Short mmCIF file of C-alpha atoms in Angstrom, two decimals:
data_model
loop_
_atom_site.label_atom_id
_atom_site.label_comp_id
_atom_site.label_asym_id
_atom_site.label_seq_id
_atom_site.Cartn_x
_atom_site.Cartn_y
_atom_site.Cartn_z
CA MET A 1 -92.66 171.62 -64.11
CA LYS A 2 -95.78 173.40 -65.37
CA SER A 3 -96.29 174.43 -68.99
CA LEU A 4 -95.91 178.07 -67.92
CA GLU A 5 -93.31 179.10 -65.34
CA THR A 6 -92.28 182.44 -63.86
CA THR A 7 -88.97 184.26 -64.00
CA ALA A 8 -88.67 183.76 -60.23
CA TRP A 9 -88.97 179.99 -60.69
CA LEU A 10 -86.32 179.95 -63.42
CA ALA A 11 -83.93 182.04 -61.32
CA GLN A 12 -84.07 179.31 -58.66
CA GLU A 13 -83.74 176.41 -61.14
CA LEU A 14 -81.22 177.97 -63.52
CA THR A 15 -78.17 176.03 -62.36
CA ALA A 16 -79.89 172.62 -62.17
CA PRO A 17 -77.96 170.15 -64.35
CA ASP A 18 -81.03 168.97 -66.26
CA ILE A 19 -82.30 172.45 -67.16
CA ALA A 20 -81.91 173.45 -70.82
CA VAL A 21 -82.85 177.08 -71.48
CA LEU A 22 -83.48 177.91 -75.14
CA ASP A 23 -83.96 181.33 -76.68
CA ALA A 24 -86.76 180.89 -79.24
CA SER A 25 -86.84 184.49 -80.46
CA SER A 26 -87.82 185.22 -84.04
CA HIS A 27 -89.06 188.38 -85.75
CA LEU A 28 -90.96 189.44 -88.83
CA PRO A 29 -88.74 190.91 -91.60
CA MET A 30 -90.24 194.39 -91.22
CA ALA A 31 -89.23 194.48 -87.55
CA GLY A 32 -85.63 195.05 -88.64
CA ARG A 33 -84.32 192.87 -85.81
CA ASP A 34 -81.67 190.15 -85.79
CA ALA A 35 -82.53 187.52 -83.19
CA ALA A 36 -79.07 185.92 -83.24
CA ALA A 37 -77.30 189.27 -82.83
CA GLU A 38 -79.58 190.20 -79.96
CA PHE A 39 -78.89 186.85 -78.31
CA ARG A 40 -75.12 187.43 -78.60
CA ASP A 41 -75.59 190.83 -77.02
CA ALA A 42 -77.60 189.56 -74.04
CA HIS A 43 -79.33 186.36 -72.98
CA ILE A 44 -80.32 184.43 -69.87
CA PRO A 45 -77.21 182.82 -68.34
CA GLY A 46 -76.61 179.35 -69.74
CA ALA A 47 -79.17 179.74 -72.52
CA ARG A 48 -78.65 178.36 -76.00
CA PHE A 49 -79.96 179.93 -79.22
CA LEU A 50 -82.68 177.78 -80.78
CA ASP A 51 -82.70 179.68 -84.10
CA LEU A 52 -86.41 179.13 -84.53
CA LYS A 53 -86.54 180.45 -88.09
CA THR A 54 -84.48 177.43 -89.23
CA LEU A 55 -87.01 174.95 -87.82
CA VAL A 56 -88.95 175.00 -91.08
CA ASP A 57 -89.33 172.28 -93.70
CA PRO A 58 -88.19 173.88 -96.99
CA ASP A 59 -89.84 171.02 -98.89
CA GLY A 60 -93.18 171.37 -97.11
CA GLU A 61 -96.41 172.08 -98.96
CA VAL A 62 -96.90 175.44 -97.25
CA MET A 63 -94.86 178.52 -96.44
CA ALA A 64 -92.98 178.15 -93.12
CA ALA A 65 -94.03 174.51 -92.81
CA LEU A 66 -93.33 172.76 -89.54
CA PRO A 67 -89.95 170.99 -89.41
CA THR A 68 -89.60 167.30 -90.06
CA ARG A 69 -88.68 164.94 -87.25
CA ARG A 70 -85.18 164.60 -88.73
CA GLN A 71 -84.73 168.38 -88.74
CA PHE A 72 -85.91 168.60 -85.16
CA ASP A 73 -83.65 165.80 -83.93
CA THR A 74 -80.66 167.24 -85.77
CA ARG A 75 -81.13 170.67 -84.23
CA MET A 76 -81.66 169.27 -80.72
CA SER A 77 -78.49 167.23 -81.13
CA GLU A 78 -76.58 170.34 -82.20
CA LEU A 79 -77.86 172.11 -79.10
CA GLY A 80 -76.76 169.27 -76.85
CA LEU A 81 -80.23 168.43 -75.60
CA ARG A 82 -81.00 165.07 -74.04
CA GLU A 83 -84.28 163.23 -73.80
CA ASN A 84 -84.44 163.82 -70.03
CA SER A 85 -83.73 167.57 -70.25
CA ARG A 86 -86.19 169.98 -68.67
CA VAL A 87 -86.62 172.47 -71.48
CA VAL A 88 -87.36 176.14 -70.79
CA LEU A 89 -88.38 178.18 -73.82
CA TYR A 90 -88.30 181.97 -73.83
CA ASP A 91 -88.26 184.75 -76.38
CA ASN A 92 -87.58 188.44 -76.81
CA SER A 93 -90.16 188.84 -79.56
CA ALA A 94 -93.31 190.90 -79.89
CA MET A 95 -94.94 187.75 -81.32
CA ARG A 96 -94.25 185.55 -78.26
CA THR A 97 -92.51 183.05 -80.53
CA ALA A 98 -91.70 180.71 -77.62
CA ALA A 99 -95.27 179.44 -78.10
CA ARG A 100 -94.40 178.32 -81.65
CA ALA A 101 -91.38 176.48 -80.28
CA TRP A 102 -93.58 174.94 -77.57
CA PHE A 103 -95.93 173.57 -80.23
CA ILE A 104 -93.02 172.06 -82.18
CA PHE A 105 -91.45 170.50 -79.08
CA ARG A 106 -94.76 169.01 -78.01
CA LEU A 107 -95.36 167.72 -81.55
CA TYR A 108 -92.13 165.72 -81.27
CA GLY A 109 -92.79 164.22 -77.88
CA VAL A 110 -91.09 166.65 -75.51
CA THR A 111 -93.39 166.64 -72.50
CA ASN A 112 -91.06 168.23 -69.96
CA VAL A 113 -91.16 171.66 -71.57
CA THR A 114 -92.23 175.05 -70.24
CA VAL A 115 -92.63 178.58 -71.55
CA LEU A 116 -91.12 181.42 -69.52
CA ASP A 117 -93.97 183.80 -68.72
CA GLY A 118 -93.13 187.30 -69.95
CA GLY A 119 -90.00 186.12 -71.72
CA PHE A 120 -86.69 187.95 -71.80
CA GLN A 121 -88.41 191.33 -71.52
CA LYS A 122 -89.66 190.47 -68.04
CA TRP A 123 -86.31 188.93 -67.08
CA GLN A 124 -84.55 192.17 -68.01
CA ALA A 125 -87.22 194.38 -66.44
CA GLU A 126 -86.51 192.62 -63.15
CA GLU A 127 -82.78 193.33 -63.63
CA ARG A 128 -81.84 189.67 -63.48
CA PRO A 129 -78.36 188.61 -64.68
CA VAL A 130 -77.56 188.19 -68.37
CA GLU A 131 -74.68 186.79 -70.42
CA ARG A 132 -73.11 187.82 -73.70
CA GLY A 133 -71.73 185.81 -76.60
CA MET A 134 -72.72 182.60 -78.37
CA PRO A 135 -72.07 179.63 -76.06
CA THR A 136 -70.18 176.52 -77.13
CA VAL A 137 -72.21 173.39 -76.51
CA GLU A 138 -71.28 169.72 -76.64
CA PRO A 139 -73.48 167.97 -79.24
CA SER A 140 -75.62 165.02 -78.23
CA GLU A 141 -77.46 162.20 -79.96
CA TYR A 142 -81.06 163.28 -79.62
CA SER A 143 -83.96 161.09 -80.68
CA SER A 144 -87.52 162.40 -80.45
CA ALA A 145 -90.61 160.42 -79.56
CA SER A 146 -94.22 160.36 -80.69
CA GLY A 147 -95.87 163.52 -79.48
CA HIS A 148 -99.08 165.45 -79.40
CA GLY A 149 -100.33 168.20 -81.66
CA ALA A 150 -103.32 168.34 -83.98
CA LEU A 151 -102.76 169.77 -87.45
CA ARG A 152 -105.14 170.85 -90.20
CA ASP A 153 -104.46 171.66 -93.85
CA LYS A 154 -106.32 173.53 -96.57
CA ARG A 155 -108.43 170.50 -97.42
CA ASP A 156 -109.59 170.25 -93.82
CA ILE A 157 -110.51 173.95 -93.72
CA LEU A 158 -112.45 173.69 -96.97
CA ALA A 159 -114.35 170.67 -95.64
CA ASN A 160 -115.14 172.58 -92.46
CA LEU A 161 -116.47 175.71 -94.21
CA HIS A 162 -120.13 174.75 -94.37
CA GLY A 163 -121.55 173.52 -91.10
CA GLY A 164 -118.24 172.25 -89.77
CA GLU A 165 -117.86 171.46 -86.09
CA GLU A 166 -114.55 173.28 -85.66
CA GLN A 167 -114.37 177.02 -85.00
CA VAL A 168 -111.60 178.69 -87.02
CA VAL A 169 -109.94 181.36 -84.88
CA ASP A 170 -107.54 183.83 -86.51
CA ALA A 171 -104.78 185.36 -84.36
CA ARG A 172 -103.88 188.22 -86.73
CA ASP A 173 -104.51 191.86 -85.86
CA ASN A 174 -108.01 193.10 -86.67
CA PRO A 175 -107.10 195.43 -89.58
CA ARG A 176 -105.52 192.56 -91.51
CA PHE A 177 -108.33 190.17 -90.57
CA THR A 178 -111.05 192.55 -91.74
CA GLY A 179 -109.15 193.57 -94.86
CA LYS A 180 -108.82 197.21 -93.83
CA GLU A 181 -105.07 196.71 -94.20
CA SER A 182 -103.43 194.65 -96.92
CA ASP A 183 -101.19 191.75 -96.13
CA PHE A 184 -97.52 192.75 -96.00
CA ARG A 185 -96.85 190.10 -98.67
CA PRO A 186 -98.18 191.55 -101.95
CA GLU A 187 -98.98 188.12 -103.37
CA VAL A 188 -101.30 187.29 -100.45
CA ALA A 189 -104.92 188.47 -100.54
CA SER A 190 -106.62 190.55 -97.86
CA GLY A 191 -109.33 189.34 -95.50
CA HIS A 192 -109.99 186.07 -93.73
CA ILE A 193 -111.36 182.55 -94.03
CA PRO A 194 -115.17 182.72 -94.30
CA GLY A 195 -116.89 182.11 -90.98
CA SER A 196 -113.74 182.56 -88.92
CA TYR A 197 -113.39 184.49 -85.66
CA ASN A 198 -110.76 187.06 -84.79
CA VAL A 199 -108.86 186.76 -81.51
CA PRO A 200 -105.68 188.84 -81.97
CA PHE A 201 -102.96 186.98 -80.12
CA ASP A 202 -102.12 189.92 -77.87
CA THR A 203 -105.61 189.82 -76.35
CA VAL A 204 -104.56 186.74 -74.33
CA LEU A 205 -101.58 188.67 -72.91
CA ASN A 206 -101.15 191.26 -70.20
CA ALA A 207 -99.40 194.55 -70.91
CA ASP A 208 -96.07 193.10 -69.71
CA GLY A 209 -96.28 190.15 -72.11
CA THR A 210 -97.31 187.59 -69.50
CA PHE A 211 -100.35 185.40 -70.11
CA LYS A 212 -103.65 186.45 -68.60
CA SER A 213 -105.38 184.58 -65.80
CA GLU A 214 -107.79 181.75 -66.61
CA ALA A 215 -110.71 184.18 -66.40
CA GLY A 216 -108.92 186.65 -68.66
CA LEU A 217 -108.10 183.97 -71.22
CA ARG A 218 -111.68 182.73 -71.33
CA ALA A 219 -112.94 186.29 -71.71
CA ALA A 220 -110.59 186.94 -74.64
CA PHE A 221 -112.16 184.07 -76.58
CA ARG A 222 -115.75 184.56 -75.48
CA ASP A 223 -115.66 188.31 -76.21
CA ALA A 224 -114.84 187.41 -79.81
CA GLY A 225 -117.75 184.96 -80.01
CA VAL A 226 -115.62 181.85 -79.59
CA ASP A 227 -116.68 179.01 -77.30
CA PRO A 228 -113.37 177.77 -75.84
CA ASP A 229 -115.00 174.46 -74.89
CA ARG A 230 -115.88 173.56 -78.50
CA PRO A 231 -113.42 172.27 -81.14
CA ILE A 232 -111.06 174.98 -82.39
CA ILE A 233 -108.59 175.42 -85.26
CA THR A 234 -106.20 178.35 -84.89
CA SER A 235 -104.75 180.28 -87.80
CA CYS A 236 -102.69 183.45 -88.34
CA GLY A 237 -100.26 184.64 -90.99
CA SER A 238 -98.03 181.58 -91.15
CA GLY A 239 -98.65 179.55 -87.96
CA VAL A 240 -96.59 181.49 -85.41
CA THR A 241 -99.04 183.65 -83.45
CA ALA A 242 -101.70 180.96 -83.92
CA SER A 243 -99.49 178.96 -81.57
CA VAL A 244 -99.91 181.66 -78.92
CA LEU A 245 -103.65 180.97 -78.99
CA LEU A 246 -102.98 177.23 -78.85
CA PHE A 247 -100.82 177.74 -75.79
CA ALA A 248 -103.52 179.88 -74.16
CA LEU A 249 -106.09 177.16 -74.87
CA ASP A 250 -103.74 174.57 -73.38
CA LEU A 251 -103.58 176.71 -70.22
CA LEU A 252 -107.38 176.49 -70.19
CA GLY A 253 -107.15 172.70 -70.21
CA LYS A 254 -107.85 172.32 -73.92
CA PRO A 255 -104.83 170.52 -75.44
CA ASP A 256 -106.75 169.21 -78.47
CA ALA A 257 -107.09 172.48 -80.40
CA ALA A 258 -105.54 172.24 -83.87
CA LEU A 259 -103.14 174.40 -85.89
CA TYR A 260 -103.77 175.28 -89.53
CA ASP A 261 -100.22 174.78 -90.75
CA GLY A 262 -99.59 177.44 -93.37
CA SER A 263 -102.51 179.56 -92.18
CA TRP A 264 -103.38 182.70 -94.16
CA SER A 265 -100.18 182.55 -96.22
CA ASP A 266 -101.50 179.23 -97.57
CA TRP A 267 -105.14 180.27 -97.90
CA GLY A 268 -104.70 183.87 -99.07
CA ILE A 269 -102.27 183.08 -101.86
CA ASP A 270 -104.62 180.54 -103.48
CA PRO A 271 -106.97 182.24 -106.00
CA GLU A 272 -109.43 179.36 -105.68
CA THR A 273 -110.14 179.65 -101.96
CA PRO A 274 -113.10 181.79 -100.81
CA LYS A 275 -112.22 184.90 -98.84
CA GLU A 276 -114.17 187.43 -96.81
CA THR A 277 -113.57 190.91 -95.48
CA GLY A 278 -115.34 192.60 -92.60
CA PRO A 279 -115.85 191.59 -88.97
CA GLY A 280 -116.07 187.82 -89.43
CA ALA A 281 -118.27 185.35 -87.58
CA ALA A 282 -118.58 187.41 -84.40
CA GLY A 283 -119.91 190.38 -86.37
CA GLU A 284 -122.34 188.18 -88.27
CA ALA A 285 -123.69 186.76 -85.01
CA ALA A 286 -124.15 190.26 -83.63
#
């Protein structure tokens, strides 16, 4: 199973006993959408609702902190997952939130995990079958393993500001990155981390929400001034769309890129951290 699979592949594998399909949809508050209600209304047959927004450590140091291992194991047990399950993650979100779930699953040692290319939108566009309701699942005793996933915090970003080896790549839309538009959270400043690059997450996607080809992915980073072969830290508003860039980099054979957990919600709310507006590192280089 590859890290990215097609809807045609899933349609063939859907009834396999070891397949566990999880809906990882989540939405920003201003979207006015209820992921659980949408799942009850229509989902891929046999899918279970991950409830991604609950996979957050409320005691973490940053907003929307990654879940603890105990939280992860508890939720997987509630969903009836087993250590040998082949996990398929999909979403029905404009933010491609299955990538955030992918990062969490990989962090806790789930290696047999794939993202459905194009998500539920593509599944529906192809008029494939759907189910309604919230399924009843038999709980399991799930125990995660040591996984893979590099993380950075504010201290790391501060240390990297002057002459650091790691390129900081921000996945937010350009108006928020440049400061032309304020953050939707009034307590969070405008702008970006000094010296960072802007690769809006949707630039690694095709119009139908599928991921671009290898050439297209490389171009998305290089056009923004980023060298995808050098060390990279991804950031965004709170760590969700930054995971889309991490997934794209993984598709390029770069699994060692790191996530700034907390991202701009951690940096922008701190009055002591330096902030910039304008085009960022790519504009400076130009």
